[in-house]
XYZ file of C-alpha atoms in Angstrom:
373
model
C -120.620 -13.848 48.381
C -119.373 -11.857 45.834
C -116.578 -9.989 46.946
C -115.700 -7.384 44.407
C -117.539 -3.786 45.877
C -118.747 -3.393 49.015
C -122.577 -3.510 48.368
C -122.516 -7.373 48.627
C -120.622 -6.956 51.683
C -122.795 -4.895 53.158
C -126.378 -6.856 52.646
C -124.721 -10.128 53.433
C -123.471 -8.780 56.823
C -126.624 -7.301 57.729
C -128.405 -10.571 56.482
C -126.024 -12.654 58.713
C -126.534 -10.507 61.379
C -130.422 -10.945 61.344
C -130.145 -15.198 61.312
C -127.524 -14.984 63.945
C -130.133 -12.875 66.354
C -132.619 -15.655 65.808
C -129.866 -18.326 66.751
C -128.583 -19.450 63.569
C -124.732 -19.660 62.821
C -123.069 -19.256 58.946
C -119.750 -19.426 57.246
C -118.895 -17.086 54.545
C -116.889 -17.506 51.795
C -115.700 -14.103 49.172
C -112.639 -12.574 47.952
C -110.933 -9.098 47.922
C -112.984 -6.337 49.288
C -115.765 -8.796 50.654
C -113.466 -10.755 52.550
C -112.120 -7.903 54.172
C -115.154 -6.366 55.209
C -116.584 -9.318 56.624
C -113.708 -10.514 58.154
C -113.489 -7.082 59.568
C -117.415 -7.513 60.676
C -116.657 -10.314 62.932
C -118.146 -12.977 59.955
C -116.238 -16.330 59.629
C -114.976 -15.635 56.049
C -113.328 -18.224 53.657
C -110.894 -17.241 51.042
C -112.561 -18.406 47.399
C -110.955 -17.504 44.087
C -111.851 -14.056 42.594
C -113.857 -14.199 39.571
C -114.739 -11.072 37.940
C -114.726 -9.354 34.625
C -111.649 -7.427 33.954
C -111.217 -3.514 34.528
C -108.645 -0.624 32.770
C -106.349 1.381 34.580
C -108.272 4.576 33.360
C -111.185 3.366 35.029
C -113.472 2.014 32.432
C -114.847 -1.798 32.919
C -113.100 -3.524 29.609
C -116.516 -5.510 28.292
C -115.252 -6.430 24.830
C -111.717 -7.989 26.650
C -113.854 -9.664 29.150
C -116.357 -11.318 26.565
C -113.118 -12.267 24.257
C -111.318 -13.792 26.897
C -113.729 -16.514 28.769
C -111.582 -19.289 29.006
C -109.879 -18.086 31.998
C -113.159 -17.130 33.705
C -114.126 -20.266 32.991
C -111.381 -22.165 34.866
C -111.655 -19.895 37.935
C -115.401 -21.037 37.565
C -114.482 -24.319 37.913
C -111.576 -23.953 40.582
C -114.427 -21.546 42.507
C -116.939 -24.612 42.243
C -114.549 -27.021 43.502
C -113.289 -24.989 46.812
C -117.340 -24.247 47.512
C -117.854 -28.144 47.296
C -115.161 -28.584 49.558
C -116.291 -25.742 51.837
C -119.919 -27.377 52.195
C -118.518 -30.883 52.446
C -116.113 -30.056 55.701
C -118.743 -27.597 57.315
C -122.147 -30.127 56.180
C -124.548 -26.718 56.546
C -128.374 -27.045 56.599
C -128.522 -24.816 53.708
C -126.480 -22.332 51.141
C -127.146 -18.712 51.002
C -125.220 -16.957 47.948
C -125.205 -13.328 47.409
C -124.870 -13.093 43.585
C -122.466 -16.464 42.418
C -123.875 -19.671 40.879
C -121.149 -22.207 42.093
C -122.550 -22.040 45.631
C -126.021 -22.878 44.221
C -124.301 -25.946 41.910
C -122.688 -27.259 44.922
C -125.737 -27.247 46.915
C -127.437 -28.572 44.063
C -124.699 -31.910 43.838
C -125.598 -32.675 47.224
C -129.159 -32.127 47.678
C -128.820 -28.625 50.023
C -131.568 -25.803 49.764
C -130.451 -22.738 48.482
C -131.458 -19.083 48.461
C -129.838 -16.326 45.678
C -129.368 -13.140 46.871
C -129.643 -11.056 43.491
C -130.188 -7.632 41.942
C -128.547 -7.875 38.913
C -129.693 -10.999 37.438
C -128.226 -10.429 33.990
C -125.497 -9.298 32.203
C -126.014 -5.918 31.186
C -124.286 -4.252 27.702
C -123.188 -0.865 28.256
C -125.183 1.736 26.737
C -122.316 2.669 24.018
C -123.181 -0.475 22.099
C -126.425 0.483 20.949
C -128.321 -1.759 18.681
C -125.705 -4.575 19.393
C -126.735 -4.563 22.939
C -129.647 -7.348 23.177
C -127.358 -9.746 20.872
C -124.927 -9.382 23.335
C -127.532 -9.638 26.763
C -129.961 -12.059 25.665
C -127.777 -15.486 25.168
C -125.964 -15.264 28.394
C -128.959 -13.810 30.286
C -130.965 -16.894 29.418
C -128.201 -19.352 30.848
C -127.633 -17.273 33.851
C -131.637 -17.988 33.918
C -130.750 -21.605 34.305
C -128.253 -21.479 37.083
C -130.160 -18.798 39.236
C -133.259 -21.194 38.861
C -131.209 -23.601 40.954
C -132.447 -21.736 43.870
C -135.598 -22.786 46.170
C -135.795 -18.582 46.511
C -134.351 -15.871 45.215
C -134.506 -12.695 47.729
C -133.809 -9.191 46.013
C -132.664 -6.405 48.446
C -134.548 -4.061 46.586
C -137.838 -2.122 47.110
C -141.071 -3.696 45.472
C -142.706 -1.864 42.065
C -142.398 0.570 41.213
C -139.204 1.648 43.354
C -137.199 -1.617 42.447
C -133.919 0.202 41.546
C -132.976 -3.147 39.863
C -136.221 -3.587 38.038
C -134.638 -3.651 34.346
C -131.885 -6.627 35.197
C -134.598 -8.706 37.216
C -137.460 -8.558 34.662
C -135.282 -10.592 31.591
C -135.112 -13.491 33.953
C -138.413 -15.374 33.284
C -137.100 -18.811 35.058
C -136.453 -16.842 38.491
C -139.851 -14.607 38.578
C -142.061 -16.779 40.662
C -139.818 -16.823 43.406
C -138.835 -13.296 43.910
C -139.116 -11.846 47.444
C -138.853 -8.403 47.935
C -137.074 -7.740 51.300
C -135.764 -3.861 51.038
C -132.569 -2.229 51.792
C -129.920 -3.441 54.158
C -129.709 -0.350 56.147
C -128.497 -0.553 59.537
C -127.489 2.966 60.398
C -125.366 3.758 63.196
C -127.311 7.034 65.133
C -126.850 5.749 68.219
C -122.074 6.393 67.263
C -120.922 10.193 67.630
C -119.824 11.429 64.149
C -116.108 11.515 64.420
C -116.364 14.858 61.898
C -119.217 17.372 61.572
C -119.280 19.449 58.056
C -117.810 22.842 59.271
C -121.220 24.564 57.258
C -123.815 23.794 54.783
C -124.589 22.983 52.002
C -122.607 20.045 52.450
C -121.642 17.205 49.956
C -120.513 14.028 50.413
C -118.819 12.024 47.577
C -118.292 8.124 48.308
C -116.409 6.316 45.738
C -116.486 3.101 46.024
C -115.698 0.062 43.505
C -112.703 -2.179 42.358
C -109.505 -0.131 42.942
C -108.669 -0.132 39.594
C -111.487 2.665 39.174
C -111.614 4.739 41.729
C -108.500 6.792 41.235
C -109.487 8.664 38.827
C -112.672 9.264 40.166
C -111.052 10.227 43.325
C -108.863 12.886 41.356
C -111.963 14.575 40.105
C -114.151 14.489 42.702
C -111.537 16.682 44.782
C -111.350 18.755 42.012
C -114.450 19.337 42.343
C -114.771 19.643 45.555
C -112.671 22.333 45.742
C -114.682 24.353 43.032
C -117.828 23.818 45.168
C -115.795 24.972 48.601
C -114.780 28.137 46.408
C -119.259 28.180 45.945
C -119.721 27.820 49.591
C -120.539 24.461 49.947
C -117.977 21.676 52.449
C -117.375 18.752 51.271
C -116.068 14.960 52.426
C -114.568 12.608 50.366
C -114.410 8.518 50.914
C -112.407 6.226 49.017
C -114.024 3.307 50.887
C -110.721 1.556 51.288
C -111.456 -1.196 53.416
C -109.618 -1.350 57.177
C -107.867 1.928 56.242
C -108.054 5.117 59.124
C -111.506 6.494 59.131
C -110.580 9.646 60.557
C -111.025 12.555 57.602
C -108.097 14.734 57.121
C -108.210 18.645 55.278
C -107.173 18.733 51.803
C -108.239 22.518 51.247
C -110.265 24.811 52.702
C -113.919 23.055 52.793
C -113.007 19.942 51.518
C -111.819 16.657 53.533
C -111.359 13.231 52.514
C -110.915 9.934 54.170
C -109.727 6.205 53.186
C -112.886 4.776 55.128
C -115.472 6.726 56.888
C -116.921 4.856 59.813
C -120.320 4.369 59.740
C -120.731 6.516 56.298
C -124.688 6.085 57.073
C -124.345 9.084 59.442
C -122.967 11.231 56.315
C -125.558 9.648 54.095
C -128.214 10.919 56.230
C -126.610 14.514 56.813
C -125.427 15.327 53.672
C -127.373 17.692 50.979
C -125.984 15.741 48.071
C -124.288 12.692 47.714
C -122.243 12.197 44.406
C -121.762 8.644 44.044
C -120.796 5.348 41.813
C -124.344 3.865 40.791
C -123.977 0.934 42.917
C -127.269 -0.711 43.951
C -126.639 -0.574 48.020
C -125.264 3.078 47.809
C -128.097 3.761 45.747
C -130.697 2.532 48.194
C -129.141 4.481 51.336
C -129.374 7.533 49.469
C -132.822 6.596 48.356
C -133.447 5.401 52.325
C -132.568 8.785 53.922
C -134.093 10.935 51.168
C -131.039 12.477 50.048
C -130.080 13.599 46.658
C -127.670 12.140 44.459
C -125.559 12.369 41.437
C -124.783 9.281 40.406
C -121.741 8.248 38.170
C -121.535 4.677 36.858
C -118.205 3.132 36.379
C -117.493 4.001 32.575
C -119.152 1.052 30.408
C -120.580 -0.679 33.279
C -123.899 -1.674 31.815
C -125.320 -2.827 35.459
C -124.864 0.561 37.307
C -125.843 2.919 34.039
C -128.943 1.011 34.600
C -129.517 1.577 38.038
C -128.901 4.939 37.741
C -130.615 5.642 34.899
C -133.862 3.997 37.653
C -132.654 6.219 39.722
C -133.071 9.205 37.449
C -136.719 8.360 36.601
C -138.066 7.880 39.785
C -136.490 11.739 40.204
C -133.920 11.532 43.159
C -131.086 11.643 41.197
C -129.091 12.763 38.422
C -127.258 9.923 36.227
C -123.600 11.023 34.338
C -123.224 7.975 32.199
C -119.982 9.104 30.975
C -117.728 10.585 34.261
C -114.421 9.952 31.435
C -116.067 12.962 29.155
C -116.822 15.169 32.364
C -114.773 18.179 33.669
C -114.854 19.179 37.698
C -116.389 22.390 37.148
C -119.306 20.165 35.267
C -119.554 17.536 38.263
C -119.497 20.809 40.651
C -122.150 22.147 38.434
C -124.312 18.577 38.547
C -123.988 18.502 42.417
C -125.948 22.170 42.830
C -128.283 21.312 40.401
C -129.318 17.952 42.523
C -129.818 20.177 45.658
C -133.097 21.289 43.265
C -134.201 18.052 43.150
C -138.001 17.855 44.003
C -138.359 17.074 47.945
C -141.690 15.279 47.402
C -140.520 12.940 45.364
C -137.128 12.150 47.702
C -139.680 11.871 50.907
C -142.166 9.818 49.092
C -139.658 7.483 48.182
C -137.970 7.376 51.473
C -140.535 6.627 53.005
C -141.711 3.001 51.038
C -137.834 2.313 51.848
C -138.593 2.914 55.502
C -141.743 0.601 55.589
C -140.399 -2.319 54.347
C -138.063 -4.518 57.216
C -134.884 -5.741 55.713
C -133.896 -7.849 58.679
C -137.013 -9.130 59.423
C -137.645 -10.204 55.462
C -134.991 -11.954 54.959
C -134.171 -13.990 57.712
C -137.446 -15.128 57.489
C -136.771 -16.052 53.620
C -134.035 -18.053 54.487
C -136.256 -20.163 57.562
C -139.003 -21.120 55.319
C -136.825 -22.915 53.104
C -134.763 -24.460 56.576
């Protein structure tokens, strides 16, 4: 599994969670956040090496650094590929499941295993700063990744089907993977049955989860309190998450109105309660927003061409509002963004909300996985 953000954490666990109930048993492998969080899940989880692109202090995903300097991505590739062989070889499963990485799926492929992908972004995407360079700079790499997802006997996409597919503008590049697209929904589990260990003290209420490689969230973090303080001085309360995995989940007052916390247990229950949620564009936060037909403001990680694509999908289907640039944005303009979201047409949140609720996650996806057993 891909272990950098906690969206692939979150769909793998409640994909694992689904086999185990029909008596099947799995072995995960990550790094970084995803280890944590499924080691902190109760999920066997092996240690892998991290392979990612590279990120700035201030925030910003560095795409021209990452592009110029491939030969060390490459060797991690090949170190990855190697432990995953070796992982497969000592545990002899009946099958590979891998939640966005190809050296699973070659190591399967070597010794004649069954794979599924687990995929939304199937593609590299160019930020939207690069203008006309962007398809030179999508299509070549787009078209091998094309080859190496194709390895799989399925490829399941924890997305909504047409024409709600947050994810719809990374999947539809990929010709070699389209006839074996399942759509399965949105791994949410909820948690109604827990007692909310914090209750907004009134309404409107907003709740700002920022979550993401560490390297970006602090200055996120910095304005969203900022901002969060303007909106208290408008009425509204306000939490704040910095989804640091295994950190105290109990929120803490920062100001009058506004809390924060490292890691909100069971931030579903906020999801569902808040009026807005101002968050990173990342596809799983995303869908639970979409889910419990909340409102959002959604603010991409600065030249991350994946999430300024999902919530620019987002912004057309009208339940959100996209900020492609968060790095050009004052508080008192995110404060302003987050009351002009309450507007957001209702119709259009509960029609949405409710395909999301009709389609079975669990039930869709273990049963991908079992017809290729």
């Amino acid at each position: 599994m891909y272990g950098t953000g906690l969206g692939h954490s979150y769909r793998t666990a409640a994909m694992l969670r689904a086999l185990s109930s029909r008596g099947h048993r799995a072995v995960a492998s990550s790094w970084g956040e995803g280890l944590r969080y499924l080691r902190s899940s109760d999920i066997p989880c092996v240690e892998v090496p991290e392979l990612d692109v590279l990120w700035g202090e201030e925030g910003k995903m560095r795409f021209r650094d990452t592009l110029r300097n491939m030969a060390a991505p490459f060797a991690r590739f090949l170190h990855q590929l190697e432990v995953e062989g070796a992982l497969i070889d000592r545990i002899s499963p009946a099958m590979v499941l891998a939640d966005s990485r190809a050296t699973p799926l070659l190591a399967a492929k070597r010794r004649g295993l069954r794979s599924a992908l687990v995929i939304n972004q199937a593609r590299l995407m160019a930020p939207r700063a690069l203008g006309a360079l962007r398809p030179a700079i999508e299509v070549p790499p787009a078209q091998m990744l094309g080859l190496l997802w194709s390895s799989a006997d399925v490829v399941i996409v924890p997305d909504l089907p047409p024409p709600y597919t947050i994810a719809s503008e990374q999947l539809g590049a990929i010709p070699q993977i389209r006839g074996k697209l399942k759509f399965v929904g949105l791994p949410i589990e909820g948690c109604q049955d827990v007692e909310p260990a914090w209750r907004p003290p009134h309404r409107p209420f907003a709740l700002f989860t920022i979550s993401g490689p560490e390297e970006t969230k602090r200055p996120m973090l910095l304005k969203s309190v900022a901002a969060a303080k303007i909106l208290a001085r408008r009425g509204w309360s306000a939490l704040i998450s910095a989804a640091r995995v295994g950190s105290s989940g109990n929120p803490r007052a920062v100001d009058e109105g506004v809390y924060i916390c490292d890691w909100c247990n069971c931030i579903d229950q906020y999801m569902a309660s808040a009026d807005v949620i101002v968050a990173r564009a990342g596809h799983t936060t995303i869908g639970r927003a979409i889910y419990y037909g909340r409102p959002s403001v959604l603010i991409p990680i600065p030249f991350h061409g994946e999430q300024e694509s999902n919530a620019l999908s987002a912004q057309r289907m009208g339940v959100a509002r996209a900020i492609l640039r968060s790095d050009l944005m004052s508080a008192s303009e995110l404060a302003d963004e987050v009351e002009a979201a309450a507007s957001i047409d209702r119709g259009k949140l509960e029609l949405a909300s409710a395909v999301a609720r009709s389609v079975d996650f669990a039930e869709l996806s273990a049963t991908a996985v079992e017809e290729i057993l």
